[in-house]
Tab-separated table of C-alpha atoms in Angstrom:
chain	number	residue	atom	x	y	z
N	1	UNK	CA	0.000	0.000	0.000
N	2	UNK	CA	1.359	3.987	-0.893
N	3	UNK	CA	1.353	6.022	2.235
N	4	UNK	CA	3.022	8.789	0.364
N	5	UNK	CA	-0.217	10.490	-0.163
N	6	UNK	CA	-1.741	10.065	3.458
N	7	UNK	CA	1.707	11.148	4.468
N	8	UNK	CA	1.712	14.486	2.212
N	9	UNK	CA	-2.173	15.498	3.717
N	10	UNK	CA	-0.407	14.776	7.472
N	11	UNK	CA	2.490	16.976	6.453
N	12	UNK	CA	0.187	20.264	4.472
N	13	UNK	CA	-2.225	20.195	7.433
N	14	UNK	CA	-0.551	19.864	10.616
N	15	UNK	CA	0.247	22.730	12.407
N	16	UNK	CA	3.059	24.357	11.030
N	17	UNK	CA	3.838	27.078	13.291
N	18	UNK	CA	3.518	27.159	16.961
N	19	UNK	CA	4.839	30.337	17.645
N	20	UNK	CA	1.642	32.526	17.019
N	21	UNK	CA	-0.259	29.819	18.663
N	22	UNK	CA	1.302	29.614	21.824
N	23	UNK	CA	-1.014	31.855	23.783
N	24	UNK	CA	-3.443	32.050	26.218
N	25	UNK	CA	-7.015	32.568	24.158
N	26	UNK	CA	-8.571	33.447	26.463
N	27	UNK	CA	-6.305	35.562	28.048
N	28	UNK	CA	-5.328	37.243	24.799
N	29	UNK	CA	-8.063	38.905	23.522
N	30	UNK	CA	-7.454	41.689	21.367
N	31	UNK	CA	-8.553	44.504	23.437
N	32	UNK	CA	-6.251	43.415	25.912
N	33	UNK	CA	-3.943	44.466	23.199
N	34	UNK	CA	-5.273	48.014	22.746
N	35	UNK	CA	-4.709	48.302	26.446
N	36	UNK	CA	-1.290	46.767	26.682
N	37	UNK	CA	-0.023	49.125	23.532
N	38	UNK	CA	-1.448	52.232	25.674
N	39	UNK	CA	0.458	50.874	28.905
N	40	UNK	CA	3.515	50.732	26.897
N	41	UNK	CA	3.322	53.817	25.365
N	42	UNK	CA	2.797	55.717	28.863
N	43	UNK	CA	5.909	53.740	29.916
N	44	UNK	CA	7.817	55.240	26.958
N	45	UNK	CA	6.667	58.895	27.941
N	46	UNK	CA	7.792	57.912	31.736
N	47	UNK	CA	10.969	56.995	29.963
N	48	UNK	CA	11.170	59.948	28.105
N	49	UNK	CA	11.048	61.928	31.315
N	50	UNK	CA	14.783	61.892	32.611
N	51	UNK	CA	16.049	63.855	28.594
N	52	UNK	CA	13.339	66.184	28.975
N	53	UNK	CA	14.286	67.175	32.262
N	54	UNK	CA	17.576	67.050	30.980
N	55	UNK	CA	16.678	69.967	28.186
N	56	UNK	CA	14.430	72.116	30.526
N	57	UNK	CA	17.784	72.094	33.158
N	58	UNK	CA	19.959	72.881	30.606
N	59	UNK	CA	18.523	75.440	29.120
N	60	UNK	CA	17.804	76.867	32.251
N	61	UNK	CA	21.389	77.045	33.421
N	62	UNK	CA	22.858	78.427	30.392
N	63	UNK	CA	19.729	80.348	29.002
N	64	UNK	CA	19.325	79.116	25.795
N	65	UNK	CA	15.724	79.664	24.025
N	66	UNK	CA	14.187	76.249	24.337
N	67	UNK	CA	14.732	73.983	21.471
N	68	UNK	CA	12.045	73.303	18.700
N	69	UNK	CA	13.440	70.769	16.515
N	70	UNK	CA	14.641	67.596	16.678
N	71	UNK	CA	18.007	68.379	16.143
N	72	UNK	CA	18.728	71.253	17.973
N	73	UNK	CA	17.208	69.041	20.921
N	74	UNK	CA	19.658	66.514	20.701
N	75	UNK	CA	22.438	69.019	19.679
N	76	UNK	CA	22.308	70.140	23.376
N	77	UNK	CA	24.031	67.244	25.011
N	78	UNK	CA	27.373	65.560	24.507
N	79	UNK	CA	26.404	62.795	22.125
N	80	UNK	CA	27.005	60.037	24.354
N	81	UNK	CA	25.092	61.715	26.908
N	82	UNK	CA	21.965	62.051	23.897
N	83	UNK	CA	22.077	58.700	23.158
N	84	UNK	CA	21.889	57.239	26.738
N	85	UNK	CA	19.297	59.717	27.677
N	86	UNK	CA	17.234	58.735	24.356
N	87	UNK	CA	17.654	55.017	24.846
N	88	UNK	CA	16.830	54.871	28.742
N	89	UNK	CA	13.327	55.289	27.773
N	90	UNK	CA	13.172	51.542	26.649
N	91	UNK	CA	14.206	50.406	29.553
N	92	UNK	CA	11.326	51.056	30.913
N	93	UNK	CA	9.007	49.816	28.215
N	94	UNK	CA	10.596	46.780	28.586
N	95	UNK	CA	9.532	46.092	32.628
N	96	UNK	CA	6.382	47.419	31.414
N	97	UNK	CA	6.000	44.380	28.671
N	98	UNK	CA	7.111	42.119	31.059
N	99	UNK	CA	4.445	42.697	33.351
N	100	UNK	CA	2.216	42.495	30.754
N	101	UNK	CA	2.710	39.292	29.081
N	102	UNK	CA	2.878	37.847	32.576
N	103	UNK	CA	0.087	39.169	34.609
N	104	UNK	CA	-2.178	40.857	32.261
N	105	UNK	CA	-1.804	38.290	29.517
N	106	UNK	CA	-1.079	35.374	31.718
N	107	UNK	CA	1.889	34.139	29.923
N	108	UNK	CA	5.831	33.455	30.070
N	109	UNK	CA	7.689	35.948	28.859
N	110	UNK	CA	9.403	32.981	26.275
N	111	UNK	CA	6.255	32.847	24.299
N	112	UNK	CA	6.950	35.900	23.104
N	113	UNK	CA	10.517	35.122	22.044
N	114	UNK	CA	10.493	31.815	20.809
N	115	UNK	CA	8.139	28.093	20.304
N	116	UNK	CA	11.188	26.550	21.124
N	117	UNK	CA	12.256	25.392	24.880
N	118	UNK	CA	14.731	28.059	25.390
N	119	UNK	CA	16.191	31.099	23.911
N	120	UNK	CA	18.264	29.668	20.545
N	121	UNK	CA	21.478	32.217	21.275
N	122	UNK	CA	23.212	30.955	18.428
N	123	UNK	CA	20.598	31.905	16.056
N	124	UNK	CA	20.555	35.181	17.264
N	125	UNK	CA	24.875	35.064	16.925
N	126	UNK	CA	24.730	34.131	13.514
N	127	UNK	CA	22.264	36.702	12.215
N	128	UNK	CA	23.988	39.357	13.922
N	129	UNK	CA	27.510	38.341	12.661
N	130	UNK	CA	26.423	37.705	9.316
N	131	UNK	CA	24.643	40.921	8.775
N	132	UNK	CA	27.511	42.697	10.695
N	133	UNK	CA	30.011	41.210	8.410
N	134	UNK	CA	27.660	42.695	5.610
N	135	UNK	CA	27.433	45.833	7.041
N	136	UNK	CA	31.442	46.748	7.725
N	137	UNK	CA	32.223	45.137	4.438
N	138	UNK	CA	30.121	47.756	2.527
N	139	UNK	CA	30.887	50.151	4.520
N	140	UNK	CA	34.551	49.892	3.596
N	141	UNK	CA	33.673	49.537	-0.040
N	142	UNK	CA	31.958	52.778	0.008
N	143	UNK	CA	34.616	54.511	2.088
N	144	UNK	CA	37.353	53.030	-0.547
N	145	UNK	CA	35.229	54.206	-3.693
N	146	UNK	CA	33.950	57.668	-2.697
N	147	UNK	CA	36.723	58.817	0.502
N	148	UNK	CA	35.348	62.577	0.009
N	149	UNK	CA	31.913	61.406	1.201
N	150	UNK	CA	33.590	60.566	4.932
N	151	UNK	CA	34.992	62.574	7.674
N	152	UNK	CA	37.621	60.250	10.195
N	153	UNK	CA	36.235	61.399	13.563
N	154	UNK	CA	37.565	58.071	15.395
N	155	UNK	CA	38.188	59.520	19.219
N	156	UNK	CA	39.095	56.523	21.146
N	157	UNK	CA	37.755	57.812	24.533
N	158	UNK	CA	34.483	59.187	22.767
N	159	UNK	CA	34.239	55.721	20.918
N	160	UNK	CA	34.724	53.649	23.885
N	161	UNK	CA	31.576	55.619	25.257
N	162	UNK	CA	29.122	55.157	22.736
N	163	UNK	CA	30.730	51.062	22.656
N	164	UNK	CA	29.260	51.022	26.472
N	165	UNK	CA	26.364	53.258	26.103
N	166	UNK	CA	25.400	51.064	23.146
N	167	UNK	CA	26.413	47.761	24.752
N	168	UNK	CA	24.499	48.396	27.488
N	169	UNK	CA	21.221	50.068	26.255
N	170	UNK	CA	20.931	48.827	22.633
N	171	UNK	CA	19.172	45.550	23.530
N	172	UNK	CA	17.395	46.953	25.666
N	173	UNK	CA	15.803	49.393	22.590
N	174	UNK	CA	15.807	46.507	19.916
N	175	UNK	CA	14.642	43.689	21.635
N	176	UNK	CA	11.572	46.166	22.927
N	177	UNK	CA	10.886	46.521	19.187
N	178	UNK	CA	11.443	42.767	18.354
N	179	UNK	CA	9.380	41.630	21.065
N	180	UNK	CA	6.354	43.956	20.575
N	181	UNK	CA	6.028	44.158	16.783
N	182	UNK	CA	7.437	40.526	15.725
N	183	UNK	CA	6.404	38.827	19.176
N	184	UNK	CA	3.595	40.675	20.917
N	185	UNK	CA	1.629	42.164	18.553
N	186	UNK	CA	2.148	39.362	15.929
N	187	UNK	CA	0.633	36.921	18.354
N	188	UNK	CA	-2.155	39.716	19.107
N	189	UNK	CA	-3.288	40.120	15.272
N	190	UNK	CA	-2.901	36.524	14.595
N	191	UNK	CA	-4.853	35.428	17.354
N	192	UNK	CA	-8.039	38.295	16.093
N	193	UNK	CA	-7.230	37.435	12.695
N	194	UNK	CA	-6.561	33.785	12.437
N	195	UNK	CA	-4.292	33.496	9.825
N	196	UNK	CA	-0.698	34.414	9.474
N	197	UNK	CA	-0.138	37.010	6.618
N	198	UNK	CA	-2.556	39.685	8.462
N	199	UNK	CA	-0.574	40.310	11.419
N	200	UNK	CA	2.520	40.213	8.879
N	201	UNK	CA	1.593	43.262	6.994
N	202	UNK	CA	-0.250	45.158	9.769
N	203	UNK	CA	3.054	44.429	12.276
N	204	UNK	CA	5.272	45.982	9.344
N	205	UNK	CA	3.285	48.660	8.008
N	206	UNK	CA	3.177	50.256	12.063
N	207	UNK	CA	6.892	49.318	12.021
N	208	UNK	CA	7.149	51.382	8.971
N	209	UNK	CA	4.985	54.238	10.200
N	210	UNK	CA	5.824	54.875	13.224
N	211	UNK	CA	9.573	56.027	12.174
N	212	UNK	CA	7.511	58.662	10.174
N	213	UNK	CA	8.510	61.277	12.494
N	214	UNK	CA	12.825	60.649	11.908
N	215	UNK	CA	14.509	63.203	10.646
N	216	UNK	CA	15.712	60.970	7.933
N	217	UNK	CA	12.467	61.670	6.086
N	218	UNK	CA	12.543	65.256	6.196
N	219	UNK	CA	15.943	64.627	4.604
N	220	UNK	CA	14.738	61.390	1.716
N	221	UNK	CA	11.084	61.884	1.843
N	222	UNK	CA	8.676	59.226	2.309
N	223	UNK	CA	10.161	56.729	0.034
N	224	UNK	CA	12.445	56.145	3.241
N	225	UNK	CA	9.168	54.216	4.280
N	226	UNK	CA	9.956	51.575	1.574
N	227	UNK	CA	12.722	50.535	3.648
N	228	UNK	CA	11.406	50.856	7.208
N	229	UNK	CA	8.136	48.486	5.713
N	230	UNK	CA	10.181	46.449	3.842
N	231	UNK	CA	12.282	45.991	6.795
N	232	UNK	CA	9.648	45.111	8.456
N	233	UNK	CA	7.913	42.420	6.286
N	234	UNK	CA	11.744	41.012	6.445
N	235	UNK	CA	11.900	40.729	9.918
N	236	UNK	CA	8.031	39.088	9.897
N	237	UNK	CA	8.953	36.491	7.333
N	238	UNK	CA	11.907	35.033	9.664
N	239	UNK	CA	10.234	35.282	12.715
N	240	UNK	CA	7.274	33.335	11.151
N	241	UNK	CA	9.664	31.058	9.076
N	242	UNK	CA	12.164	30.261	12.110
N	243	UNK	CA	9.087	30.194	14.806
N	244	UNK	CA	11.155	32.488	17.050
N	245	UNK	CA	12.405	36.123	16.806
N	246	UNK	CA	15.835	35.316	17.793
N	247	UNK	CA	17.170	36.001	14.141
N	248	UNK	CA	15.370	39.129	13.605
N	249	UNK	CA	17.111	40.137	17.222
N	250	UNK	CA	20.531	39.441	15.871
N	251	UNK	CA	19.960	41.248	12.609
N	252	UNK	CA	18.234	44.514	14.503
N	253	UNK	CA	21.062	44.371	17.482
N	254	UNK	CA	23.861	44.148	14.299
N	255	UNK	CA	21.717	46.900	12.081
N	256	UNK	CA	21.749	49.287	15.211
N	257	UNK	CA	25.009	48.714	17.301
N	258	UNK	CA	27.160	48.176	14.460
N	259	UNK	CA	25.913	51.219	12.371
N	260	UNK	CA	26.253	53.628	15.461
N	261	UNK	CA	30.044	52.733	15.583
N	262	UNK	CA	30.617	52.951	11.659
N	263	UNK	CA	29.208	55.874	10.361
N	264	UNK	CA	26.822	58.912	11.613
N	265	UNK	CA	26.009	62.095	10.062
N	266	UNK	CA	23.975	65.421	10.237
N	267	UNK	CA	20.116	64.055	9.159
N	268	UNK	CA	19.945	60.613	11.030
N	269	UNK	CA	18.129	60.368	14.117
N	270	UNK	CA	21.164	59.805	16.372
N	271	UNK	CA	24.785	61.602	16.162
N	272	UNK	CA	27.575	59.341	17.592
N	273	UNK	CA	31.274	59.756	18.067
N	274	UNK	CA	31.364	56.929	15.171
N	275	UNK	CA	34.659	56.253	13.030
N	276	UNK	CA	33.248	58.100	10.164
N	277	UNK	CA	31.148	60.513	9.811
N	278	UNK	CA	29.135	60.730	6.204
N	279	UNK	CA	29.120	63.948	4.424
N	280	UNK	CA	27.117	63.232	1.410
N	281	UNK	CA	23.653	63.348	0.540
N	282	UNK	CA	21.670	60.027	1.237
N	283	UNK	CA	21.004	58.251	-2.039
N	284	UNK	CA	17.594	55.974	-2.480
N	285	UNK	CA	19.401	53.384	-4.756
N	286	UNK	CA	21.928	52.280	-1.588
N	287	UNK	CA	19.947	53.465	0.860
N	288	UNK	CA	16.780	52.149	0.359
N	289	UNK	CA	16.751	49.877	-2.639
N	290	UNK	CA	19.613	48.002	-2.395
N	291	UNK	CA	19.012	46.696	1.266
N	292	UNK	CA	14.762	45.734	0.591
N	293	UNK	CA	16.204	44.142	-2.846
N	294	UNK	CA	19.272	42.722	-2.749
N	295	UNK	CA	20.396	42.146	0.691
N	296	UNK	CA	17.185	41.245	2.562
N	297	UNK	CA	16.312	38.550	-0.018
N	298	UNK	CA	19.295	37.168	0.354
N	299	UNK	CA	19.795	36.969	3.995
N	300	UNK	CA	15.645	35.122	4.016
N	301	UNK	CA	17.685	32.571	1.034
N	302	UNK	CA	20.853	32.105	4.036
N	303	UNK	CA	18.689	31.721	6.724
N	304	UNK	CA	16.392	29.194	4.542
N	305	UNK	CA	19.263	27.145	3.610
N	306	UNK	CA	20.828	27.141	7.086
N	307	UNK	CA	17.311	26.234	8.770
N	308	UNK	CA	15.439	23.778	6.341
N	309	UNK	CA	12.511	26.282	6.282
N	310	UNK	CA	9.565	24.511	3.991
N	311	UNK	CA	5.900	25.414	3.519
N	312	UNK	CA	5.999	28.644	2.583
N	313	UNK	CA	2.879	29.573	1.755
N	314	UNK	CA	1.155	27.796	4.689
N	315	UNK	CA	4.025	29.542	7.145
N	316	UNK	CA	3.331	33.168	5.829
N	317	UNK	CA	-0.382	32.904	4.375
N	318	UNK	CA	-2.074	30.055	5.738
N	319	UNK	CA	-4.777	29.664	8.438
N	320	UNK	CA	-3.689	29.359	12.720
């Protein structure tokens, strides 16, 4: 007798992906959501507190009109000082979530993180190395091509700094952002929806929007939100394909932490006492298209490869 077909129905129709189903249903419904998102943002506006006090005291002191803009508001501080004071407020968003998926939601905090028995840390080493590799290699490429586009600001003190600052308070910022959009709210929208590819797009597209306010588009325009989305939807499809945000948290902690070190310049959203700083105009062909087209695709074909990832369609589109 052929069991290859019986086989092939066992293997389409069992469940797939655990990771949005690993909830409480009961627990989890979706206006529970609406509240937690409020809760965390008044915990980022508690967070928030410490720089703004920061501003009003020093413009007090040395009577400076108060700032209106985002970068004379971070212009006022030593960088280092900007950065910690800008990060600390996700320190605080992140006790908040923690209370939340564990008293309010009724859940260990690992079901937000991961369907598997414990935190995969090598996952989340490999996609950080690999897309740090990426990231210093092109940055040298660029810097050995166009040299006139770059300032040398390397300051070792300075740099050692922003290493500690960033060390310290960068995974603190992106695993906030990983665990809310890519575990929390992914979980949240697939548990309304029932299906996988809603809380895919909707988890990008407020990914996407919610950088609307960076100075980088008032400098690129809103085709910068191709590549905040499409980051996004890249950081949805491994989470979904690998069950577990542990790659996306090596990819953001890499994106973040190694770019702060590299490179800075005027129109970003944070200054840093980086090696370089950029001097040139931001272009969308390497800063936008190259990264959603090239680079993204072919980190999802590494990761793929590396992980055995099959069923596709039912991973990203099908039914919970």
């Amino acid at each position: 007798m052929d069991l290859k077909p019986y086989f092939r129905i066992i293997i389409i129709y069992s469940p797939i992906s655990m990771f949005l189903n690993q909830i409480n249903a009961k627990q989890s419904e979706f206006w529970k959501y609406l509240v937690g998102s409020l809760l965390l943002f008044c915990a980022s506006l508690i967070g928030q507190l410490p720089f703004i006090i920061g501003v009003f005291l020093k413009t007090s002191q040395d009577n400076l009109p108060y700032p209106t803009t985002y970068q004379s508001t971070i212009g006022l501080f030593e960088p280092n000082l900007t950065l910690f004071l800008m990060l600390l407020s996700f320190v605080f968003i992140f006790f908040q979530l923690v209370a939340l998926v564990r008293f309010f939601h009724k859940q260990t905090f690992l079901t937000i993180i991961t369907s598997r028995k414990k935190i995969d840390w090598n996952r989340v080493l490999f996609s950080f190395s690999i897309w740090a590799l990426i990231t210093i290699s092109t940055t040298i490429v660029f810097y050995s091509i166009h040299p006139q586009d770059f300032i040398v600001q390397f300051q070792l003190i300075p740099f050692l700094g922003l290493f500690g600052v960033g060390l310290l308070l960068f995974p603190f910022q992106i695993g906030c952002e990983e665990l809310i959009f890519r575990g929390y709210l992914m979980q949240g929208f697939g548990n309304m929806a029932k299906n996988r590819w809603f809380p895919l797009l909707m988890t990008s597209l407020i990914f996407g929007l919610l950088h609307i306010a960076n100075p980088e588009v008032d400098k690129m325009g809103y085709s910068i939100l191709i590549y905040y989305i499409g980051t996004g939807l890249f950081l949805g499809v491994i989470t979904l394909m690998d069950d577990g945000i542990e790659l996306a948290l090596g990819f953001h902690f890499a994106n973040n932490f190694i770019g702060a070190l590299l490179v800075t310049s005027d129109w970003t959203a944070i200054q840093t006492h980086s090696i370089l700083k950029s001097v040139s105009d931001p272009s969308v062909l390497f800063d936008i298209i190259l990264p959603v087209s090239l680079f993204f695709p072919l980190l999802i074909w590494l990761f793929a490869r590396k992980y055995h990832w099959g069923n596709w369609r039912q991973k990203l589109m099908g039914n919970i």
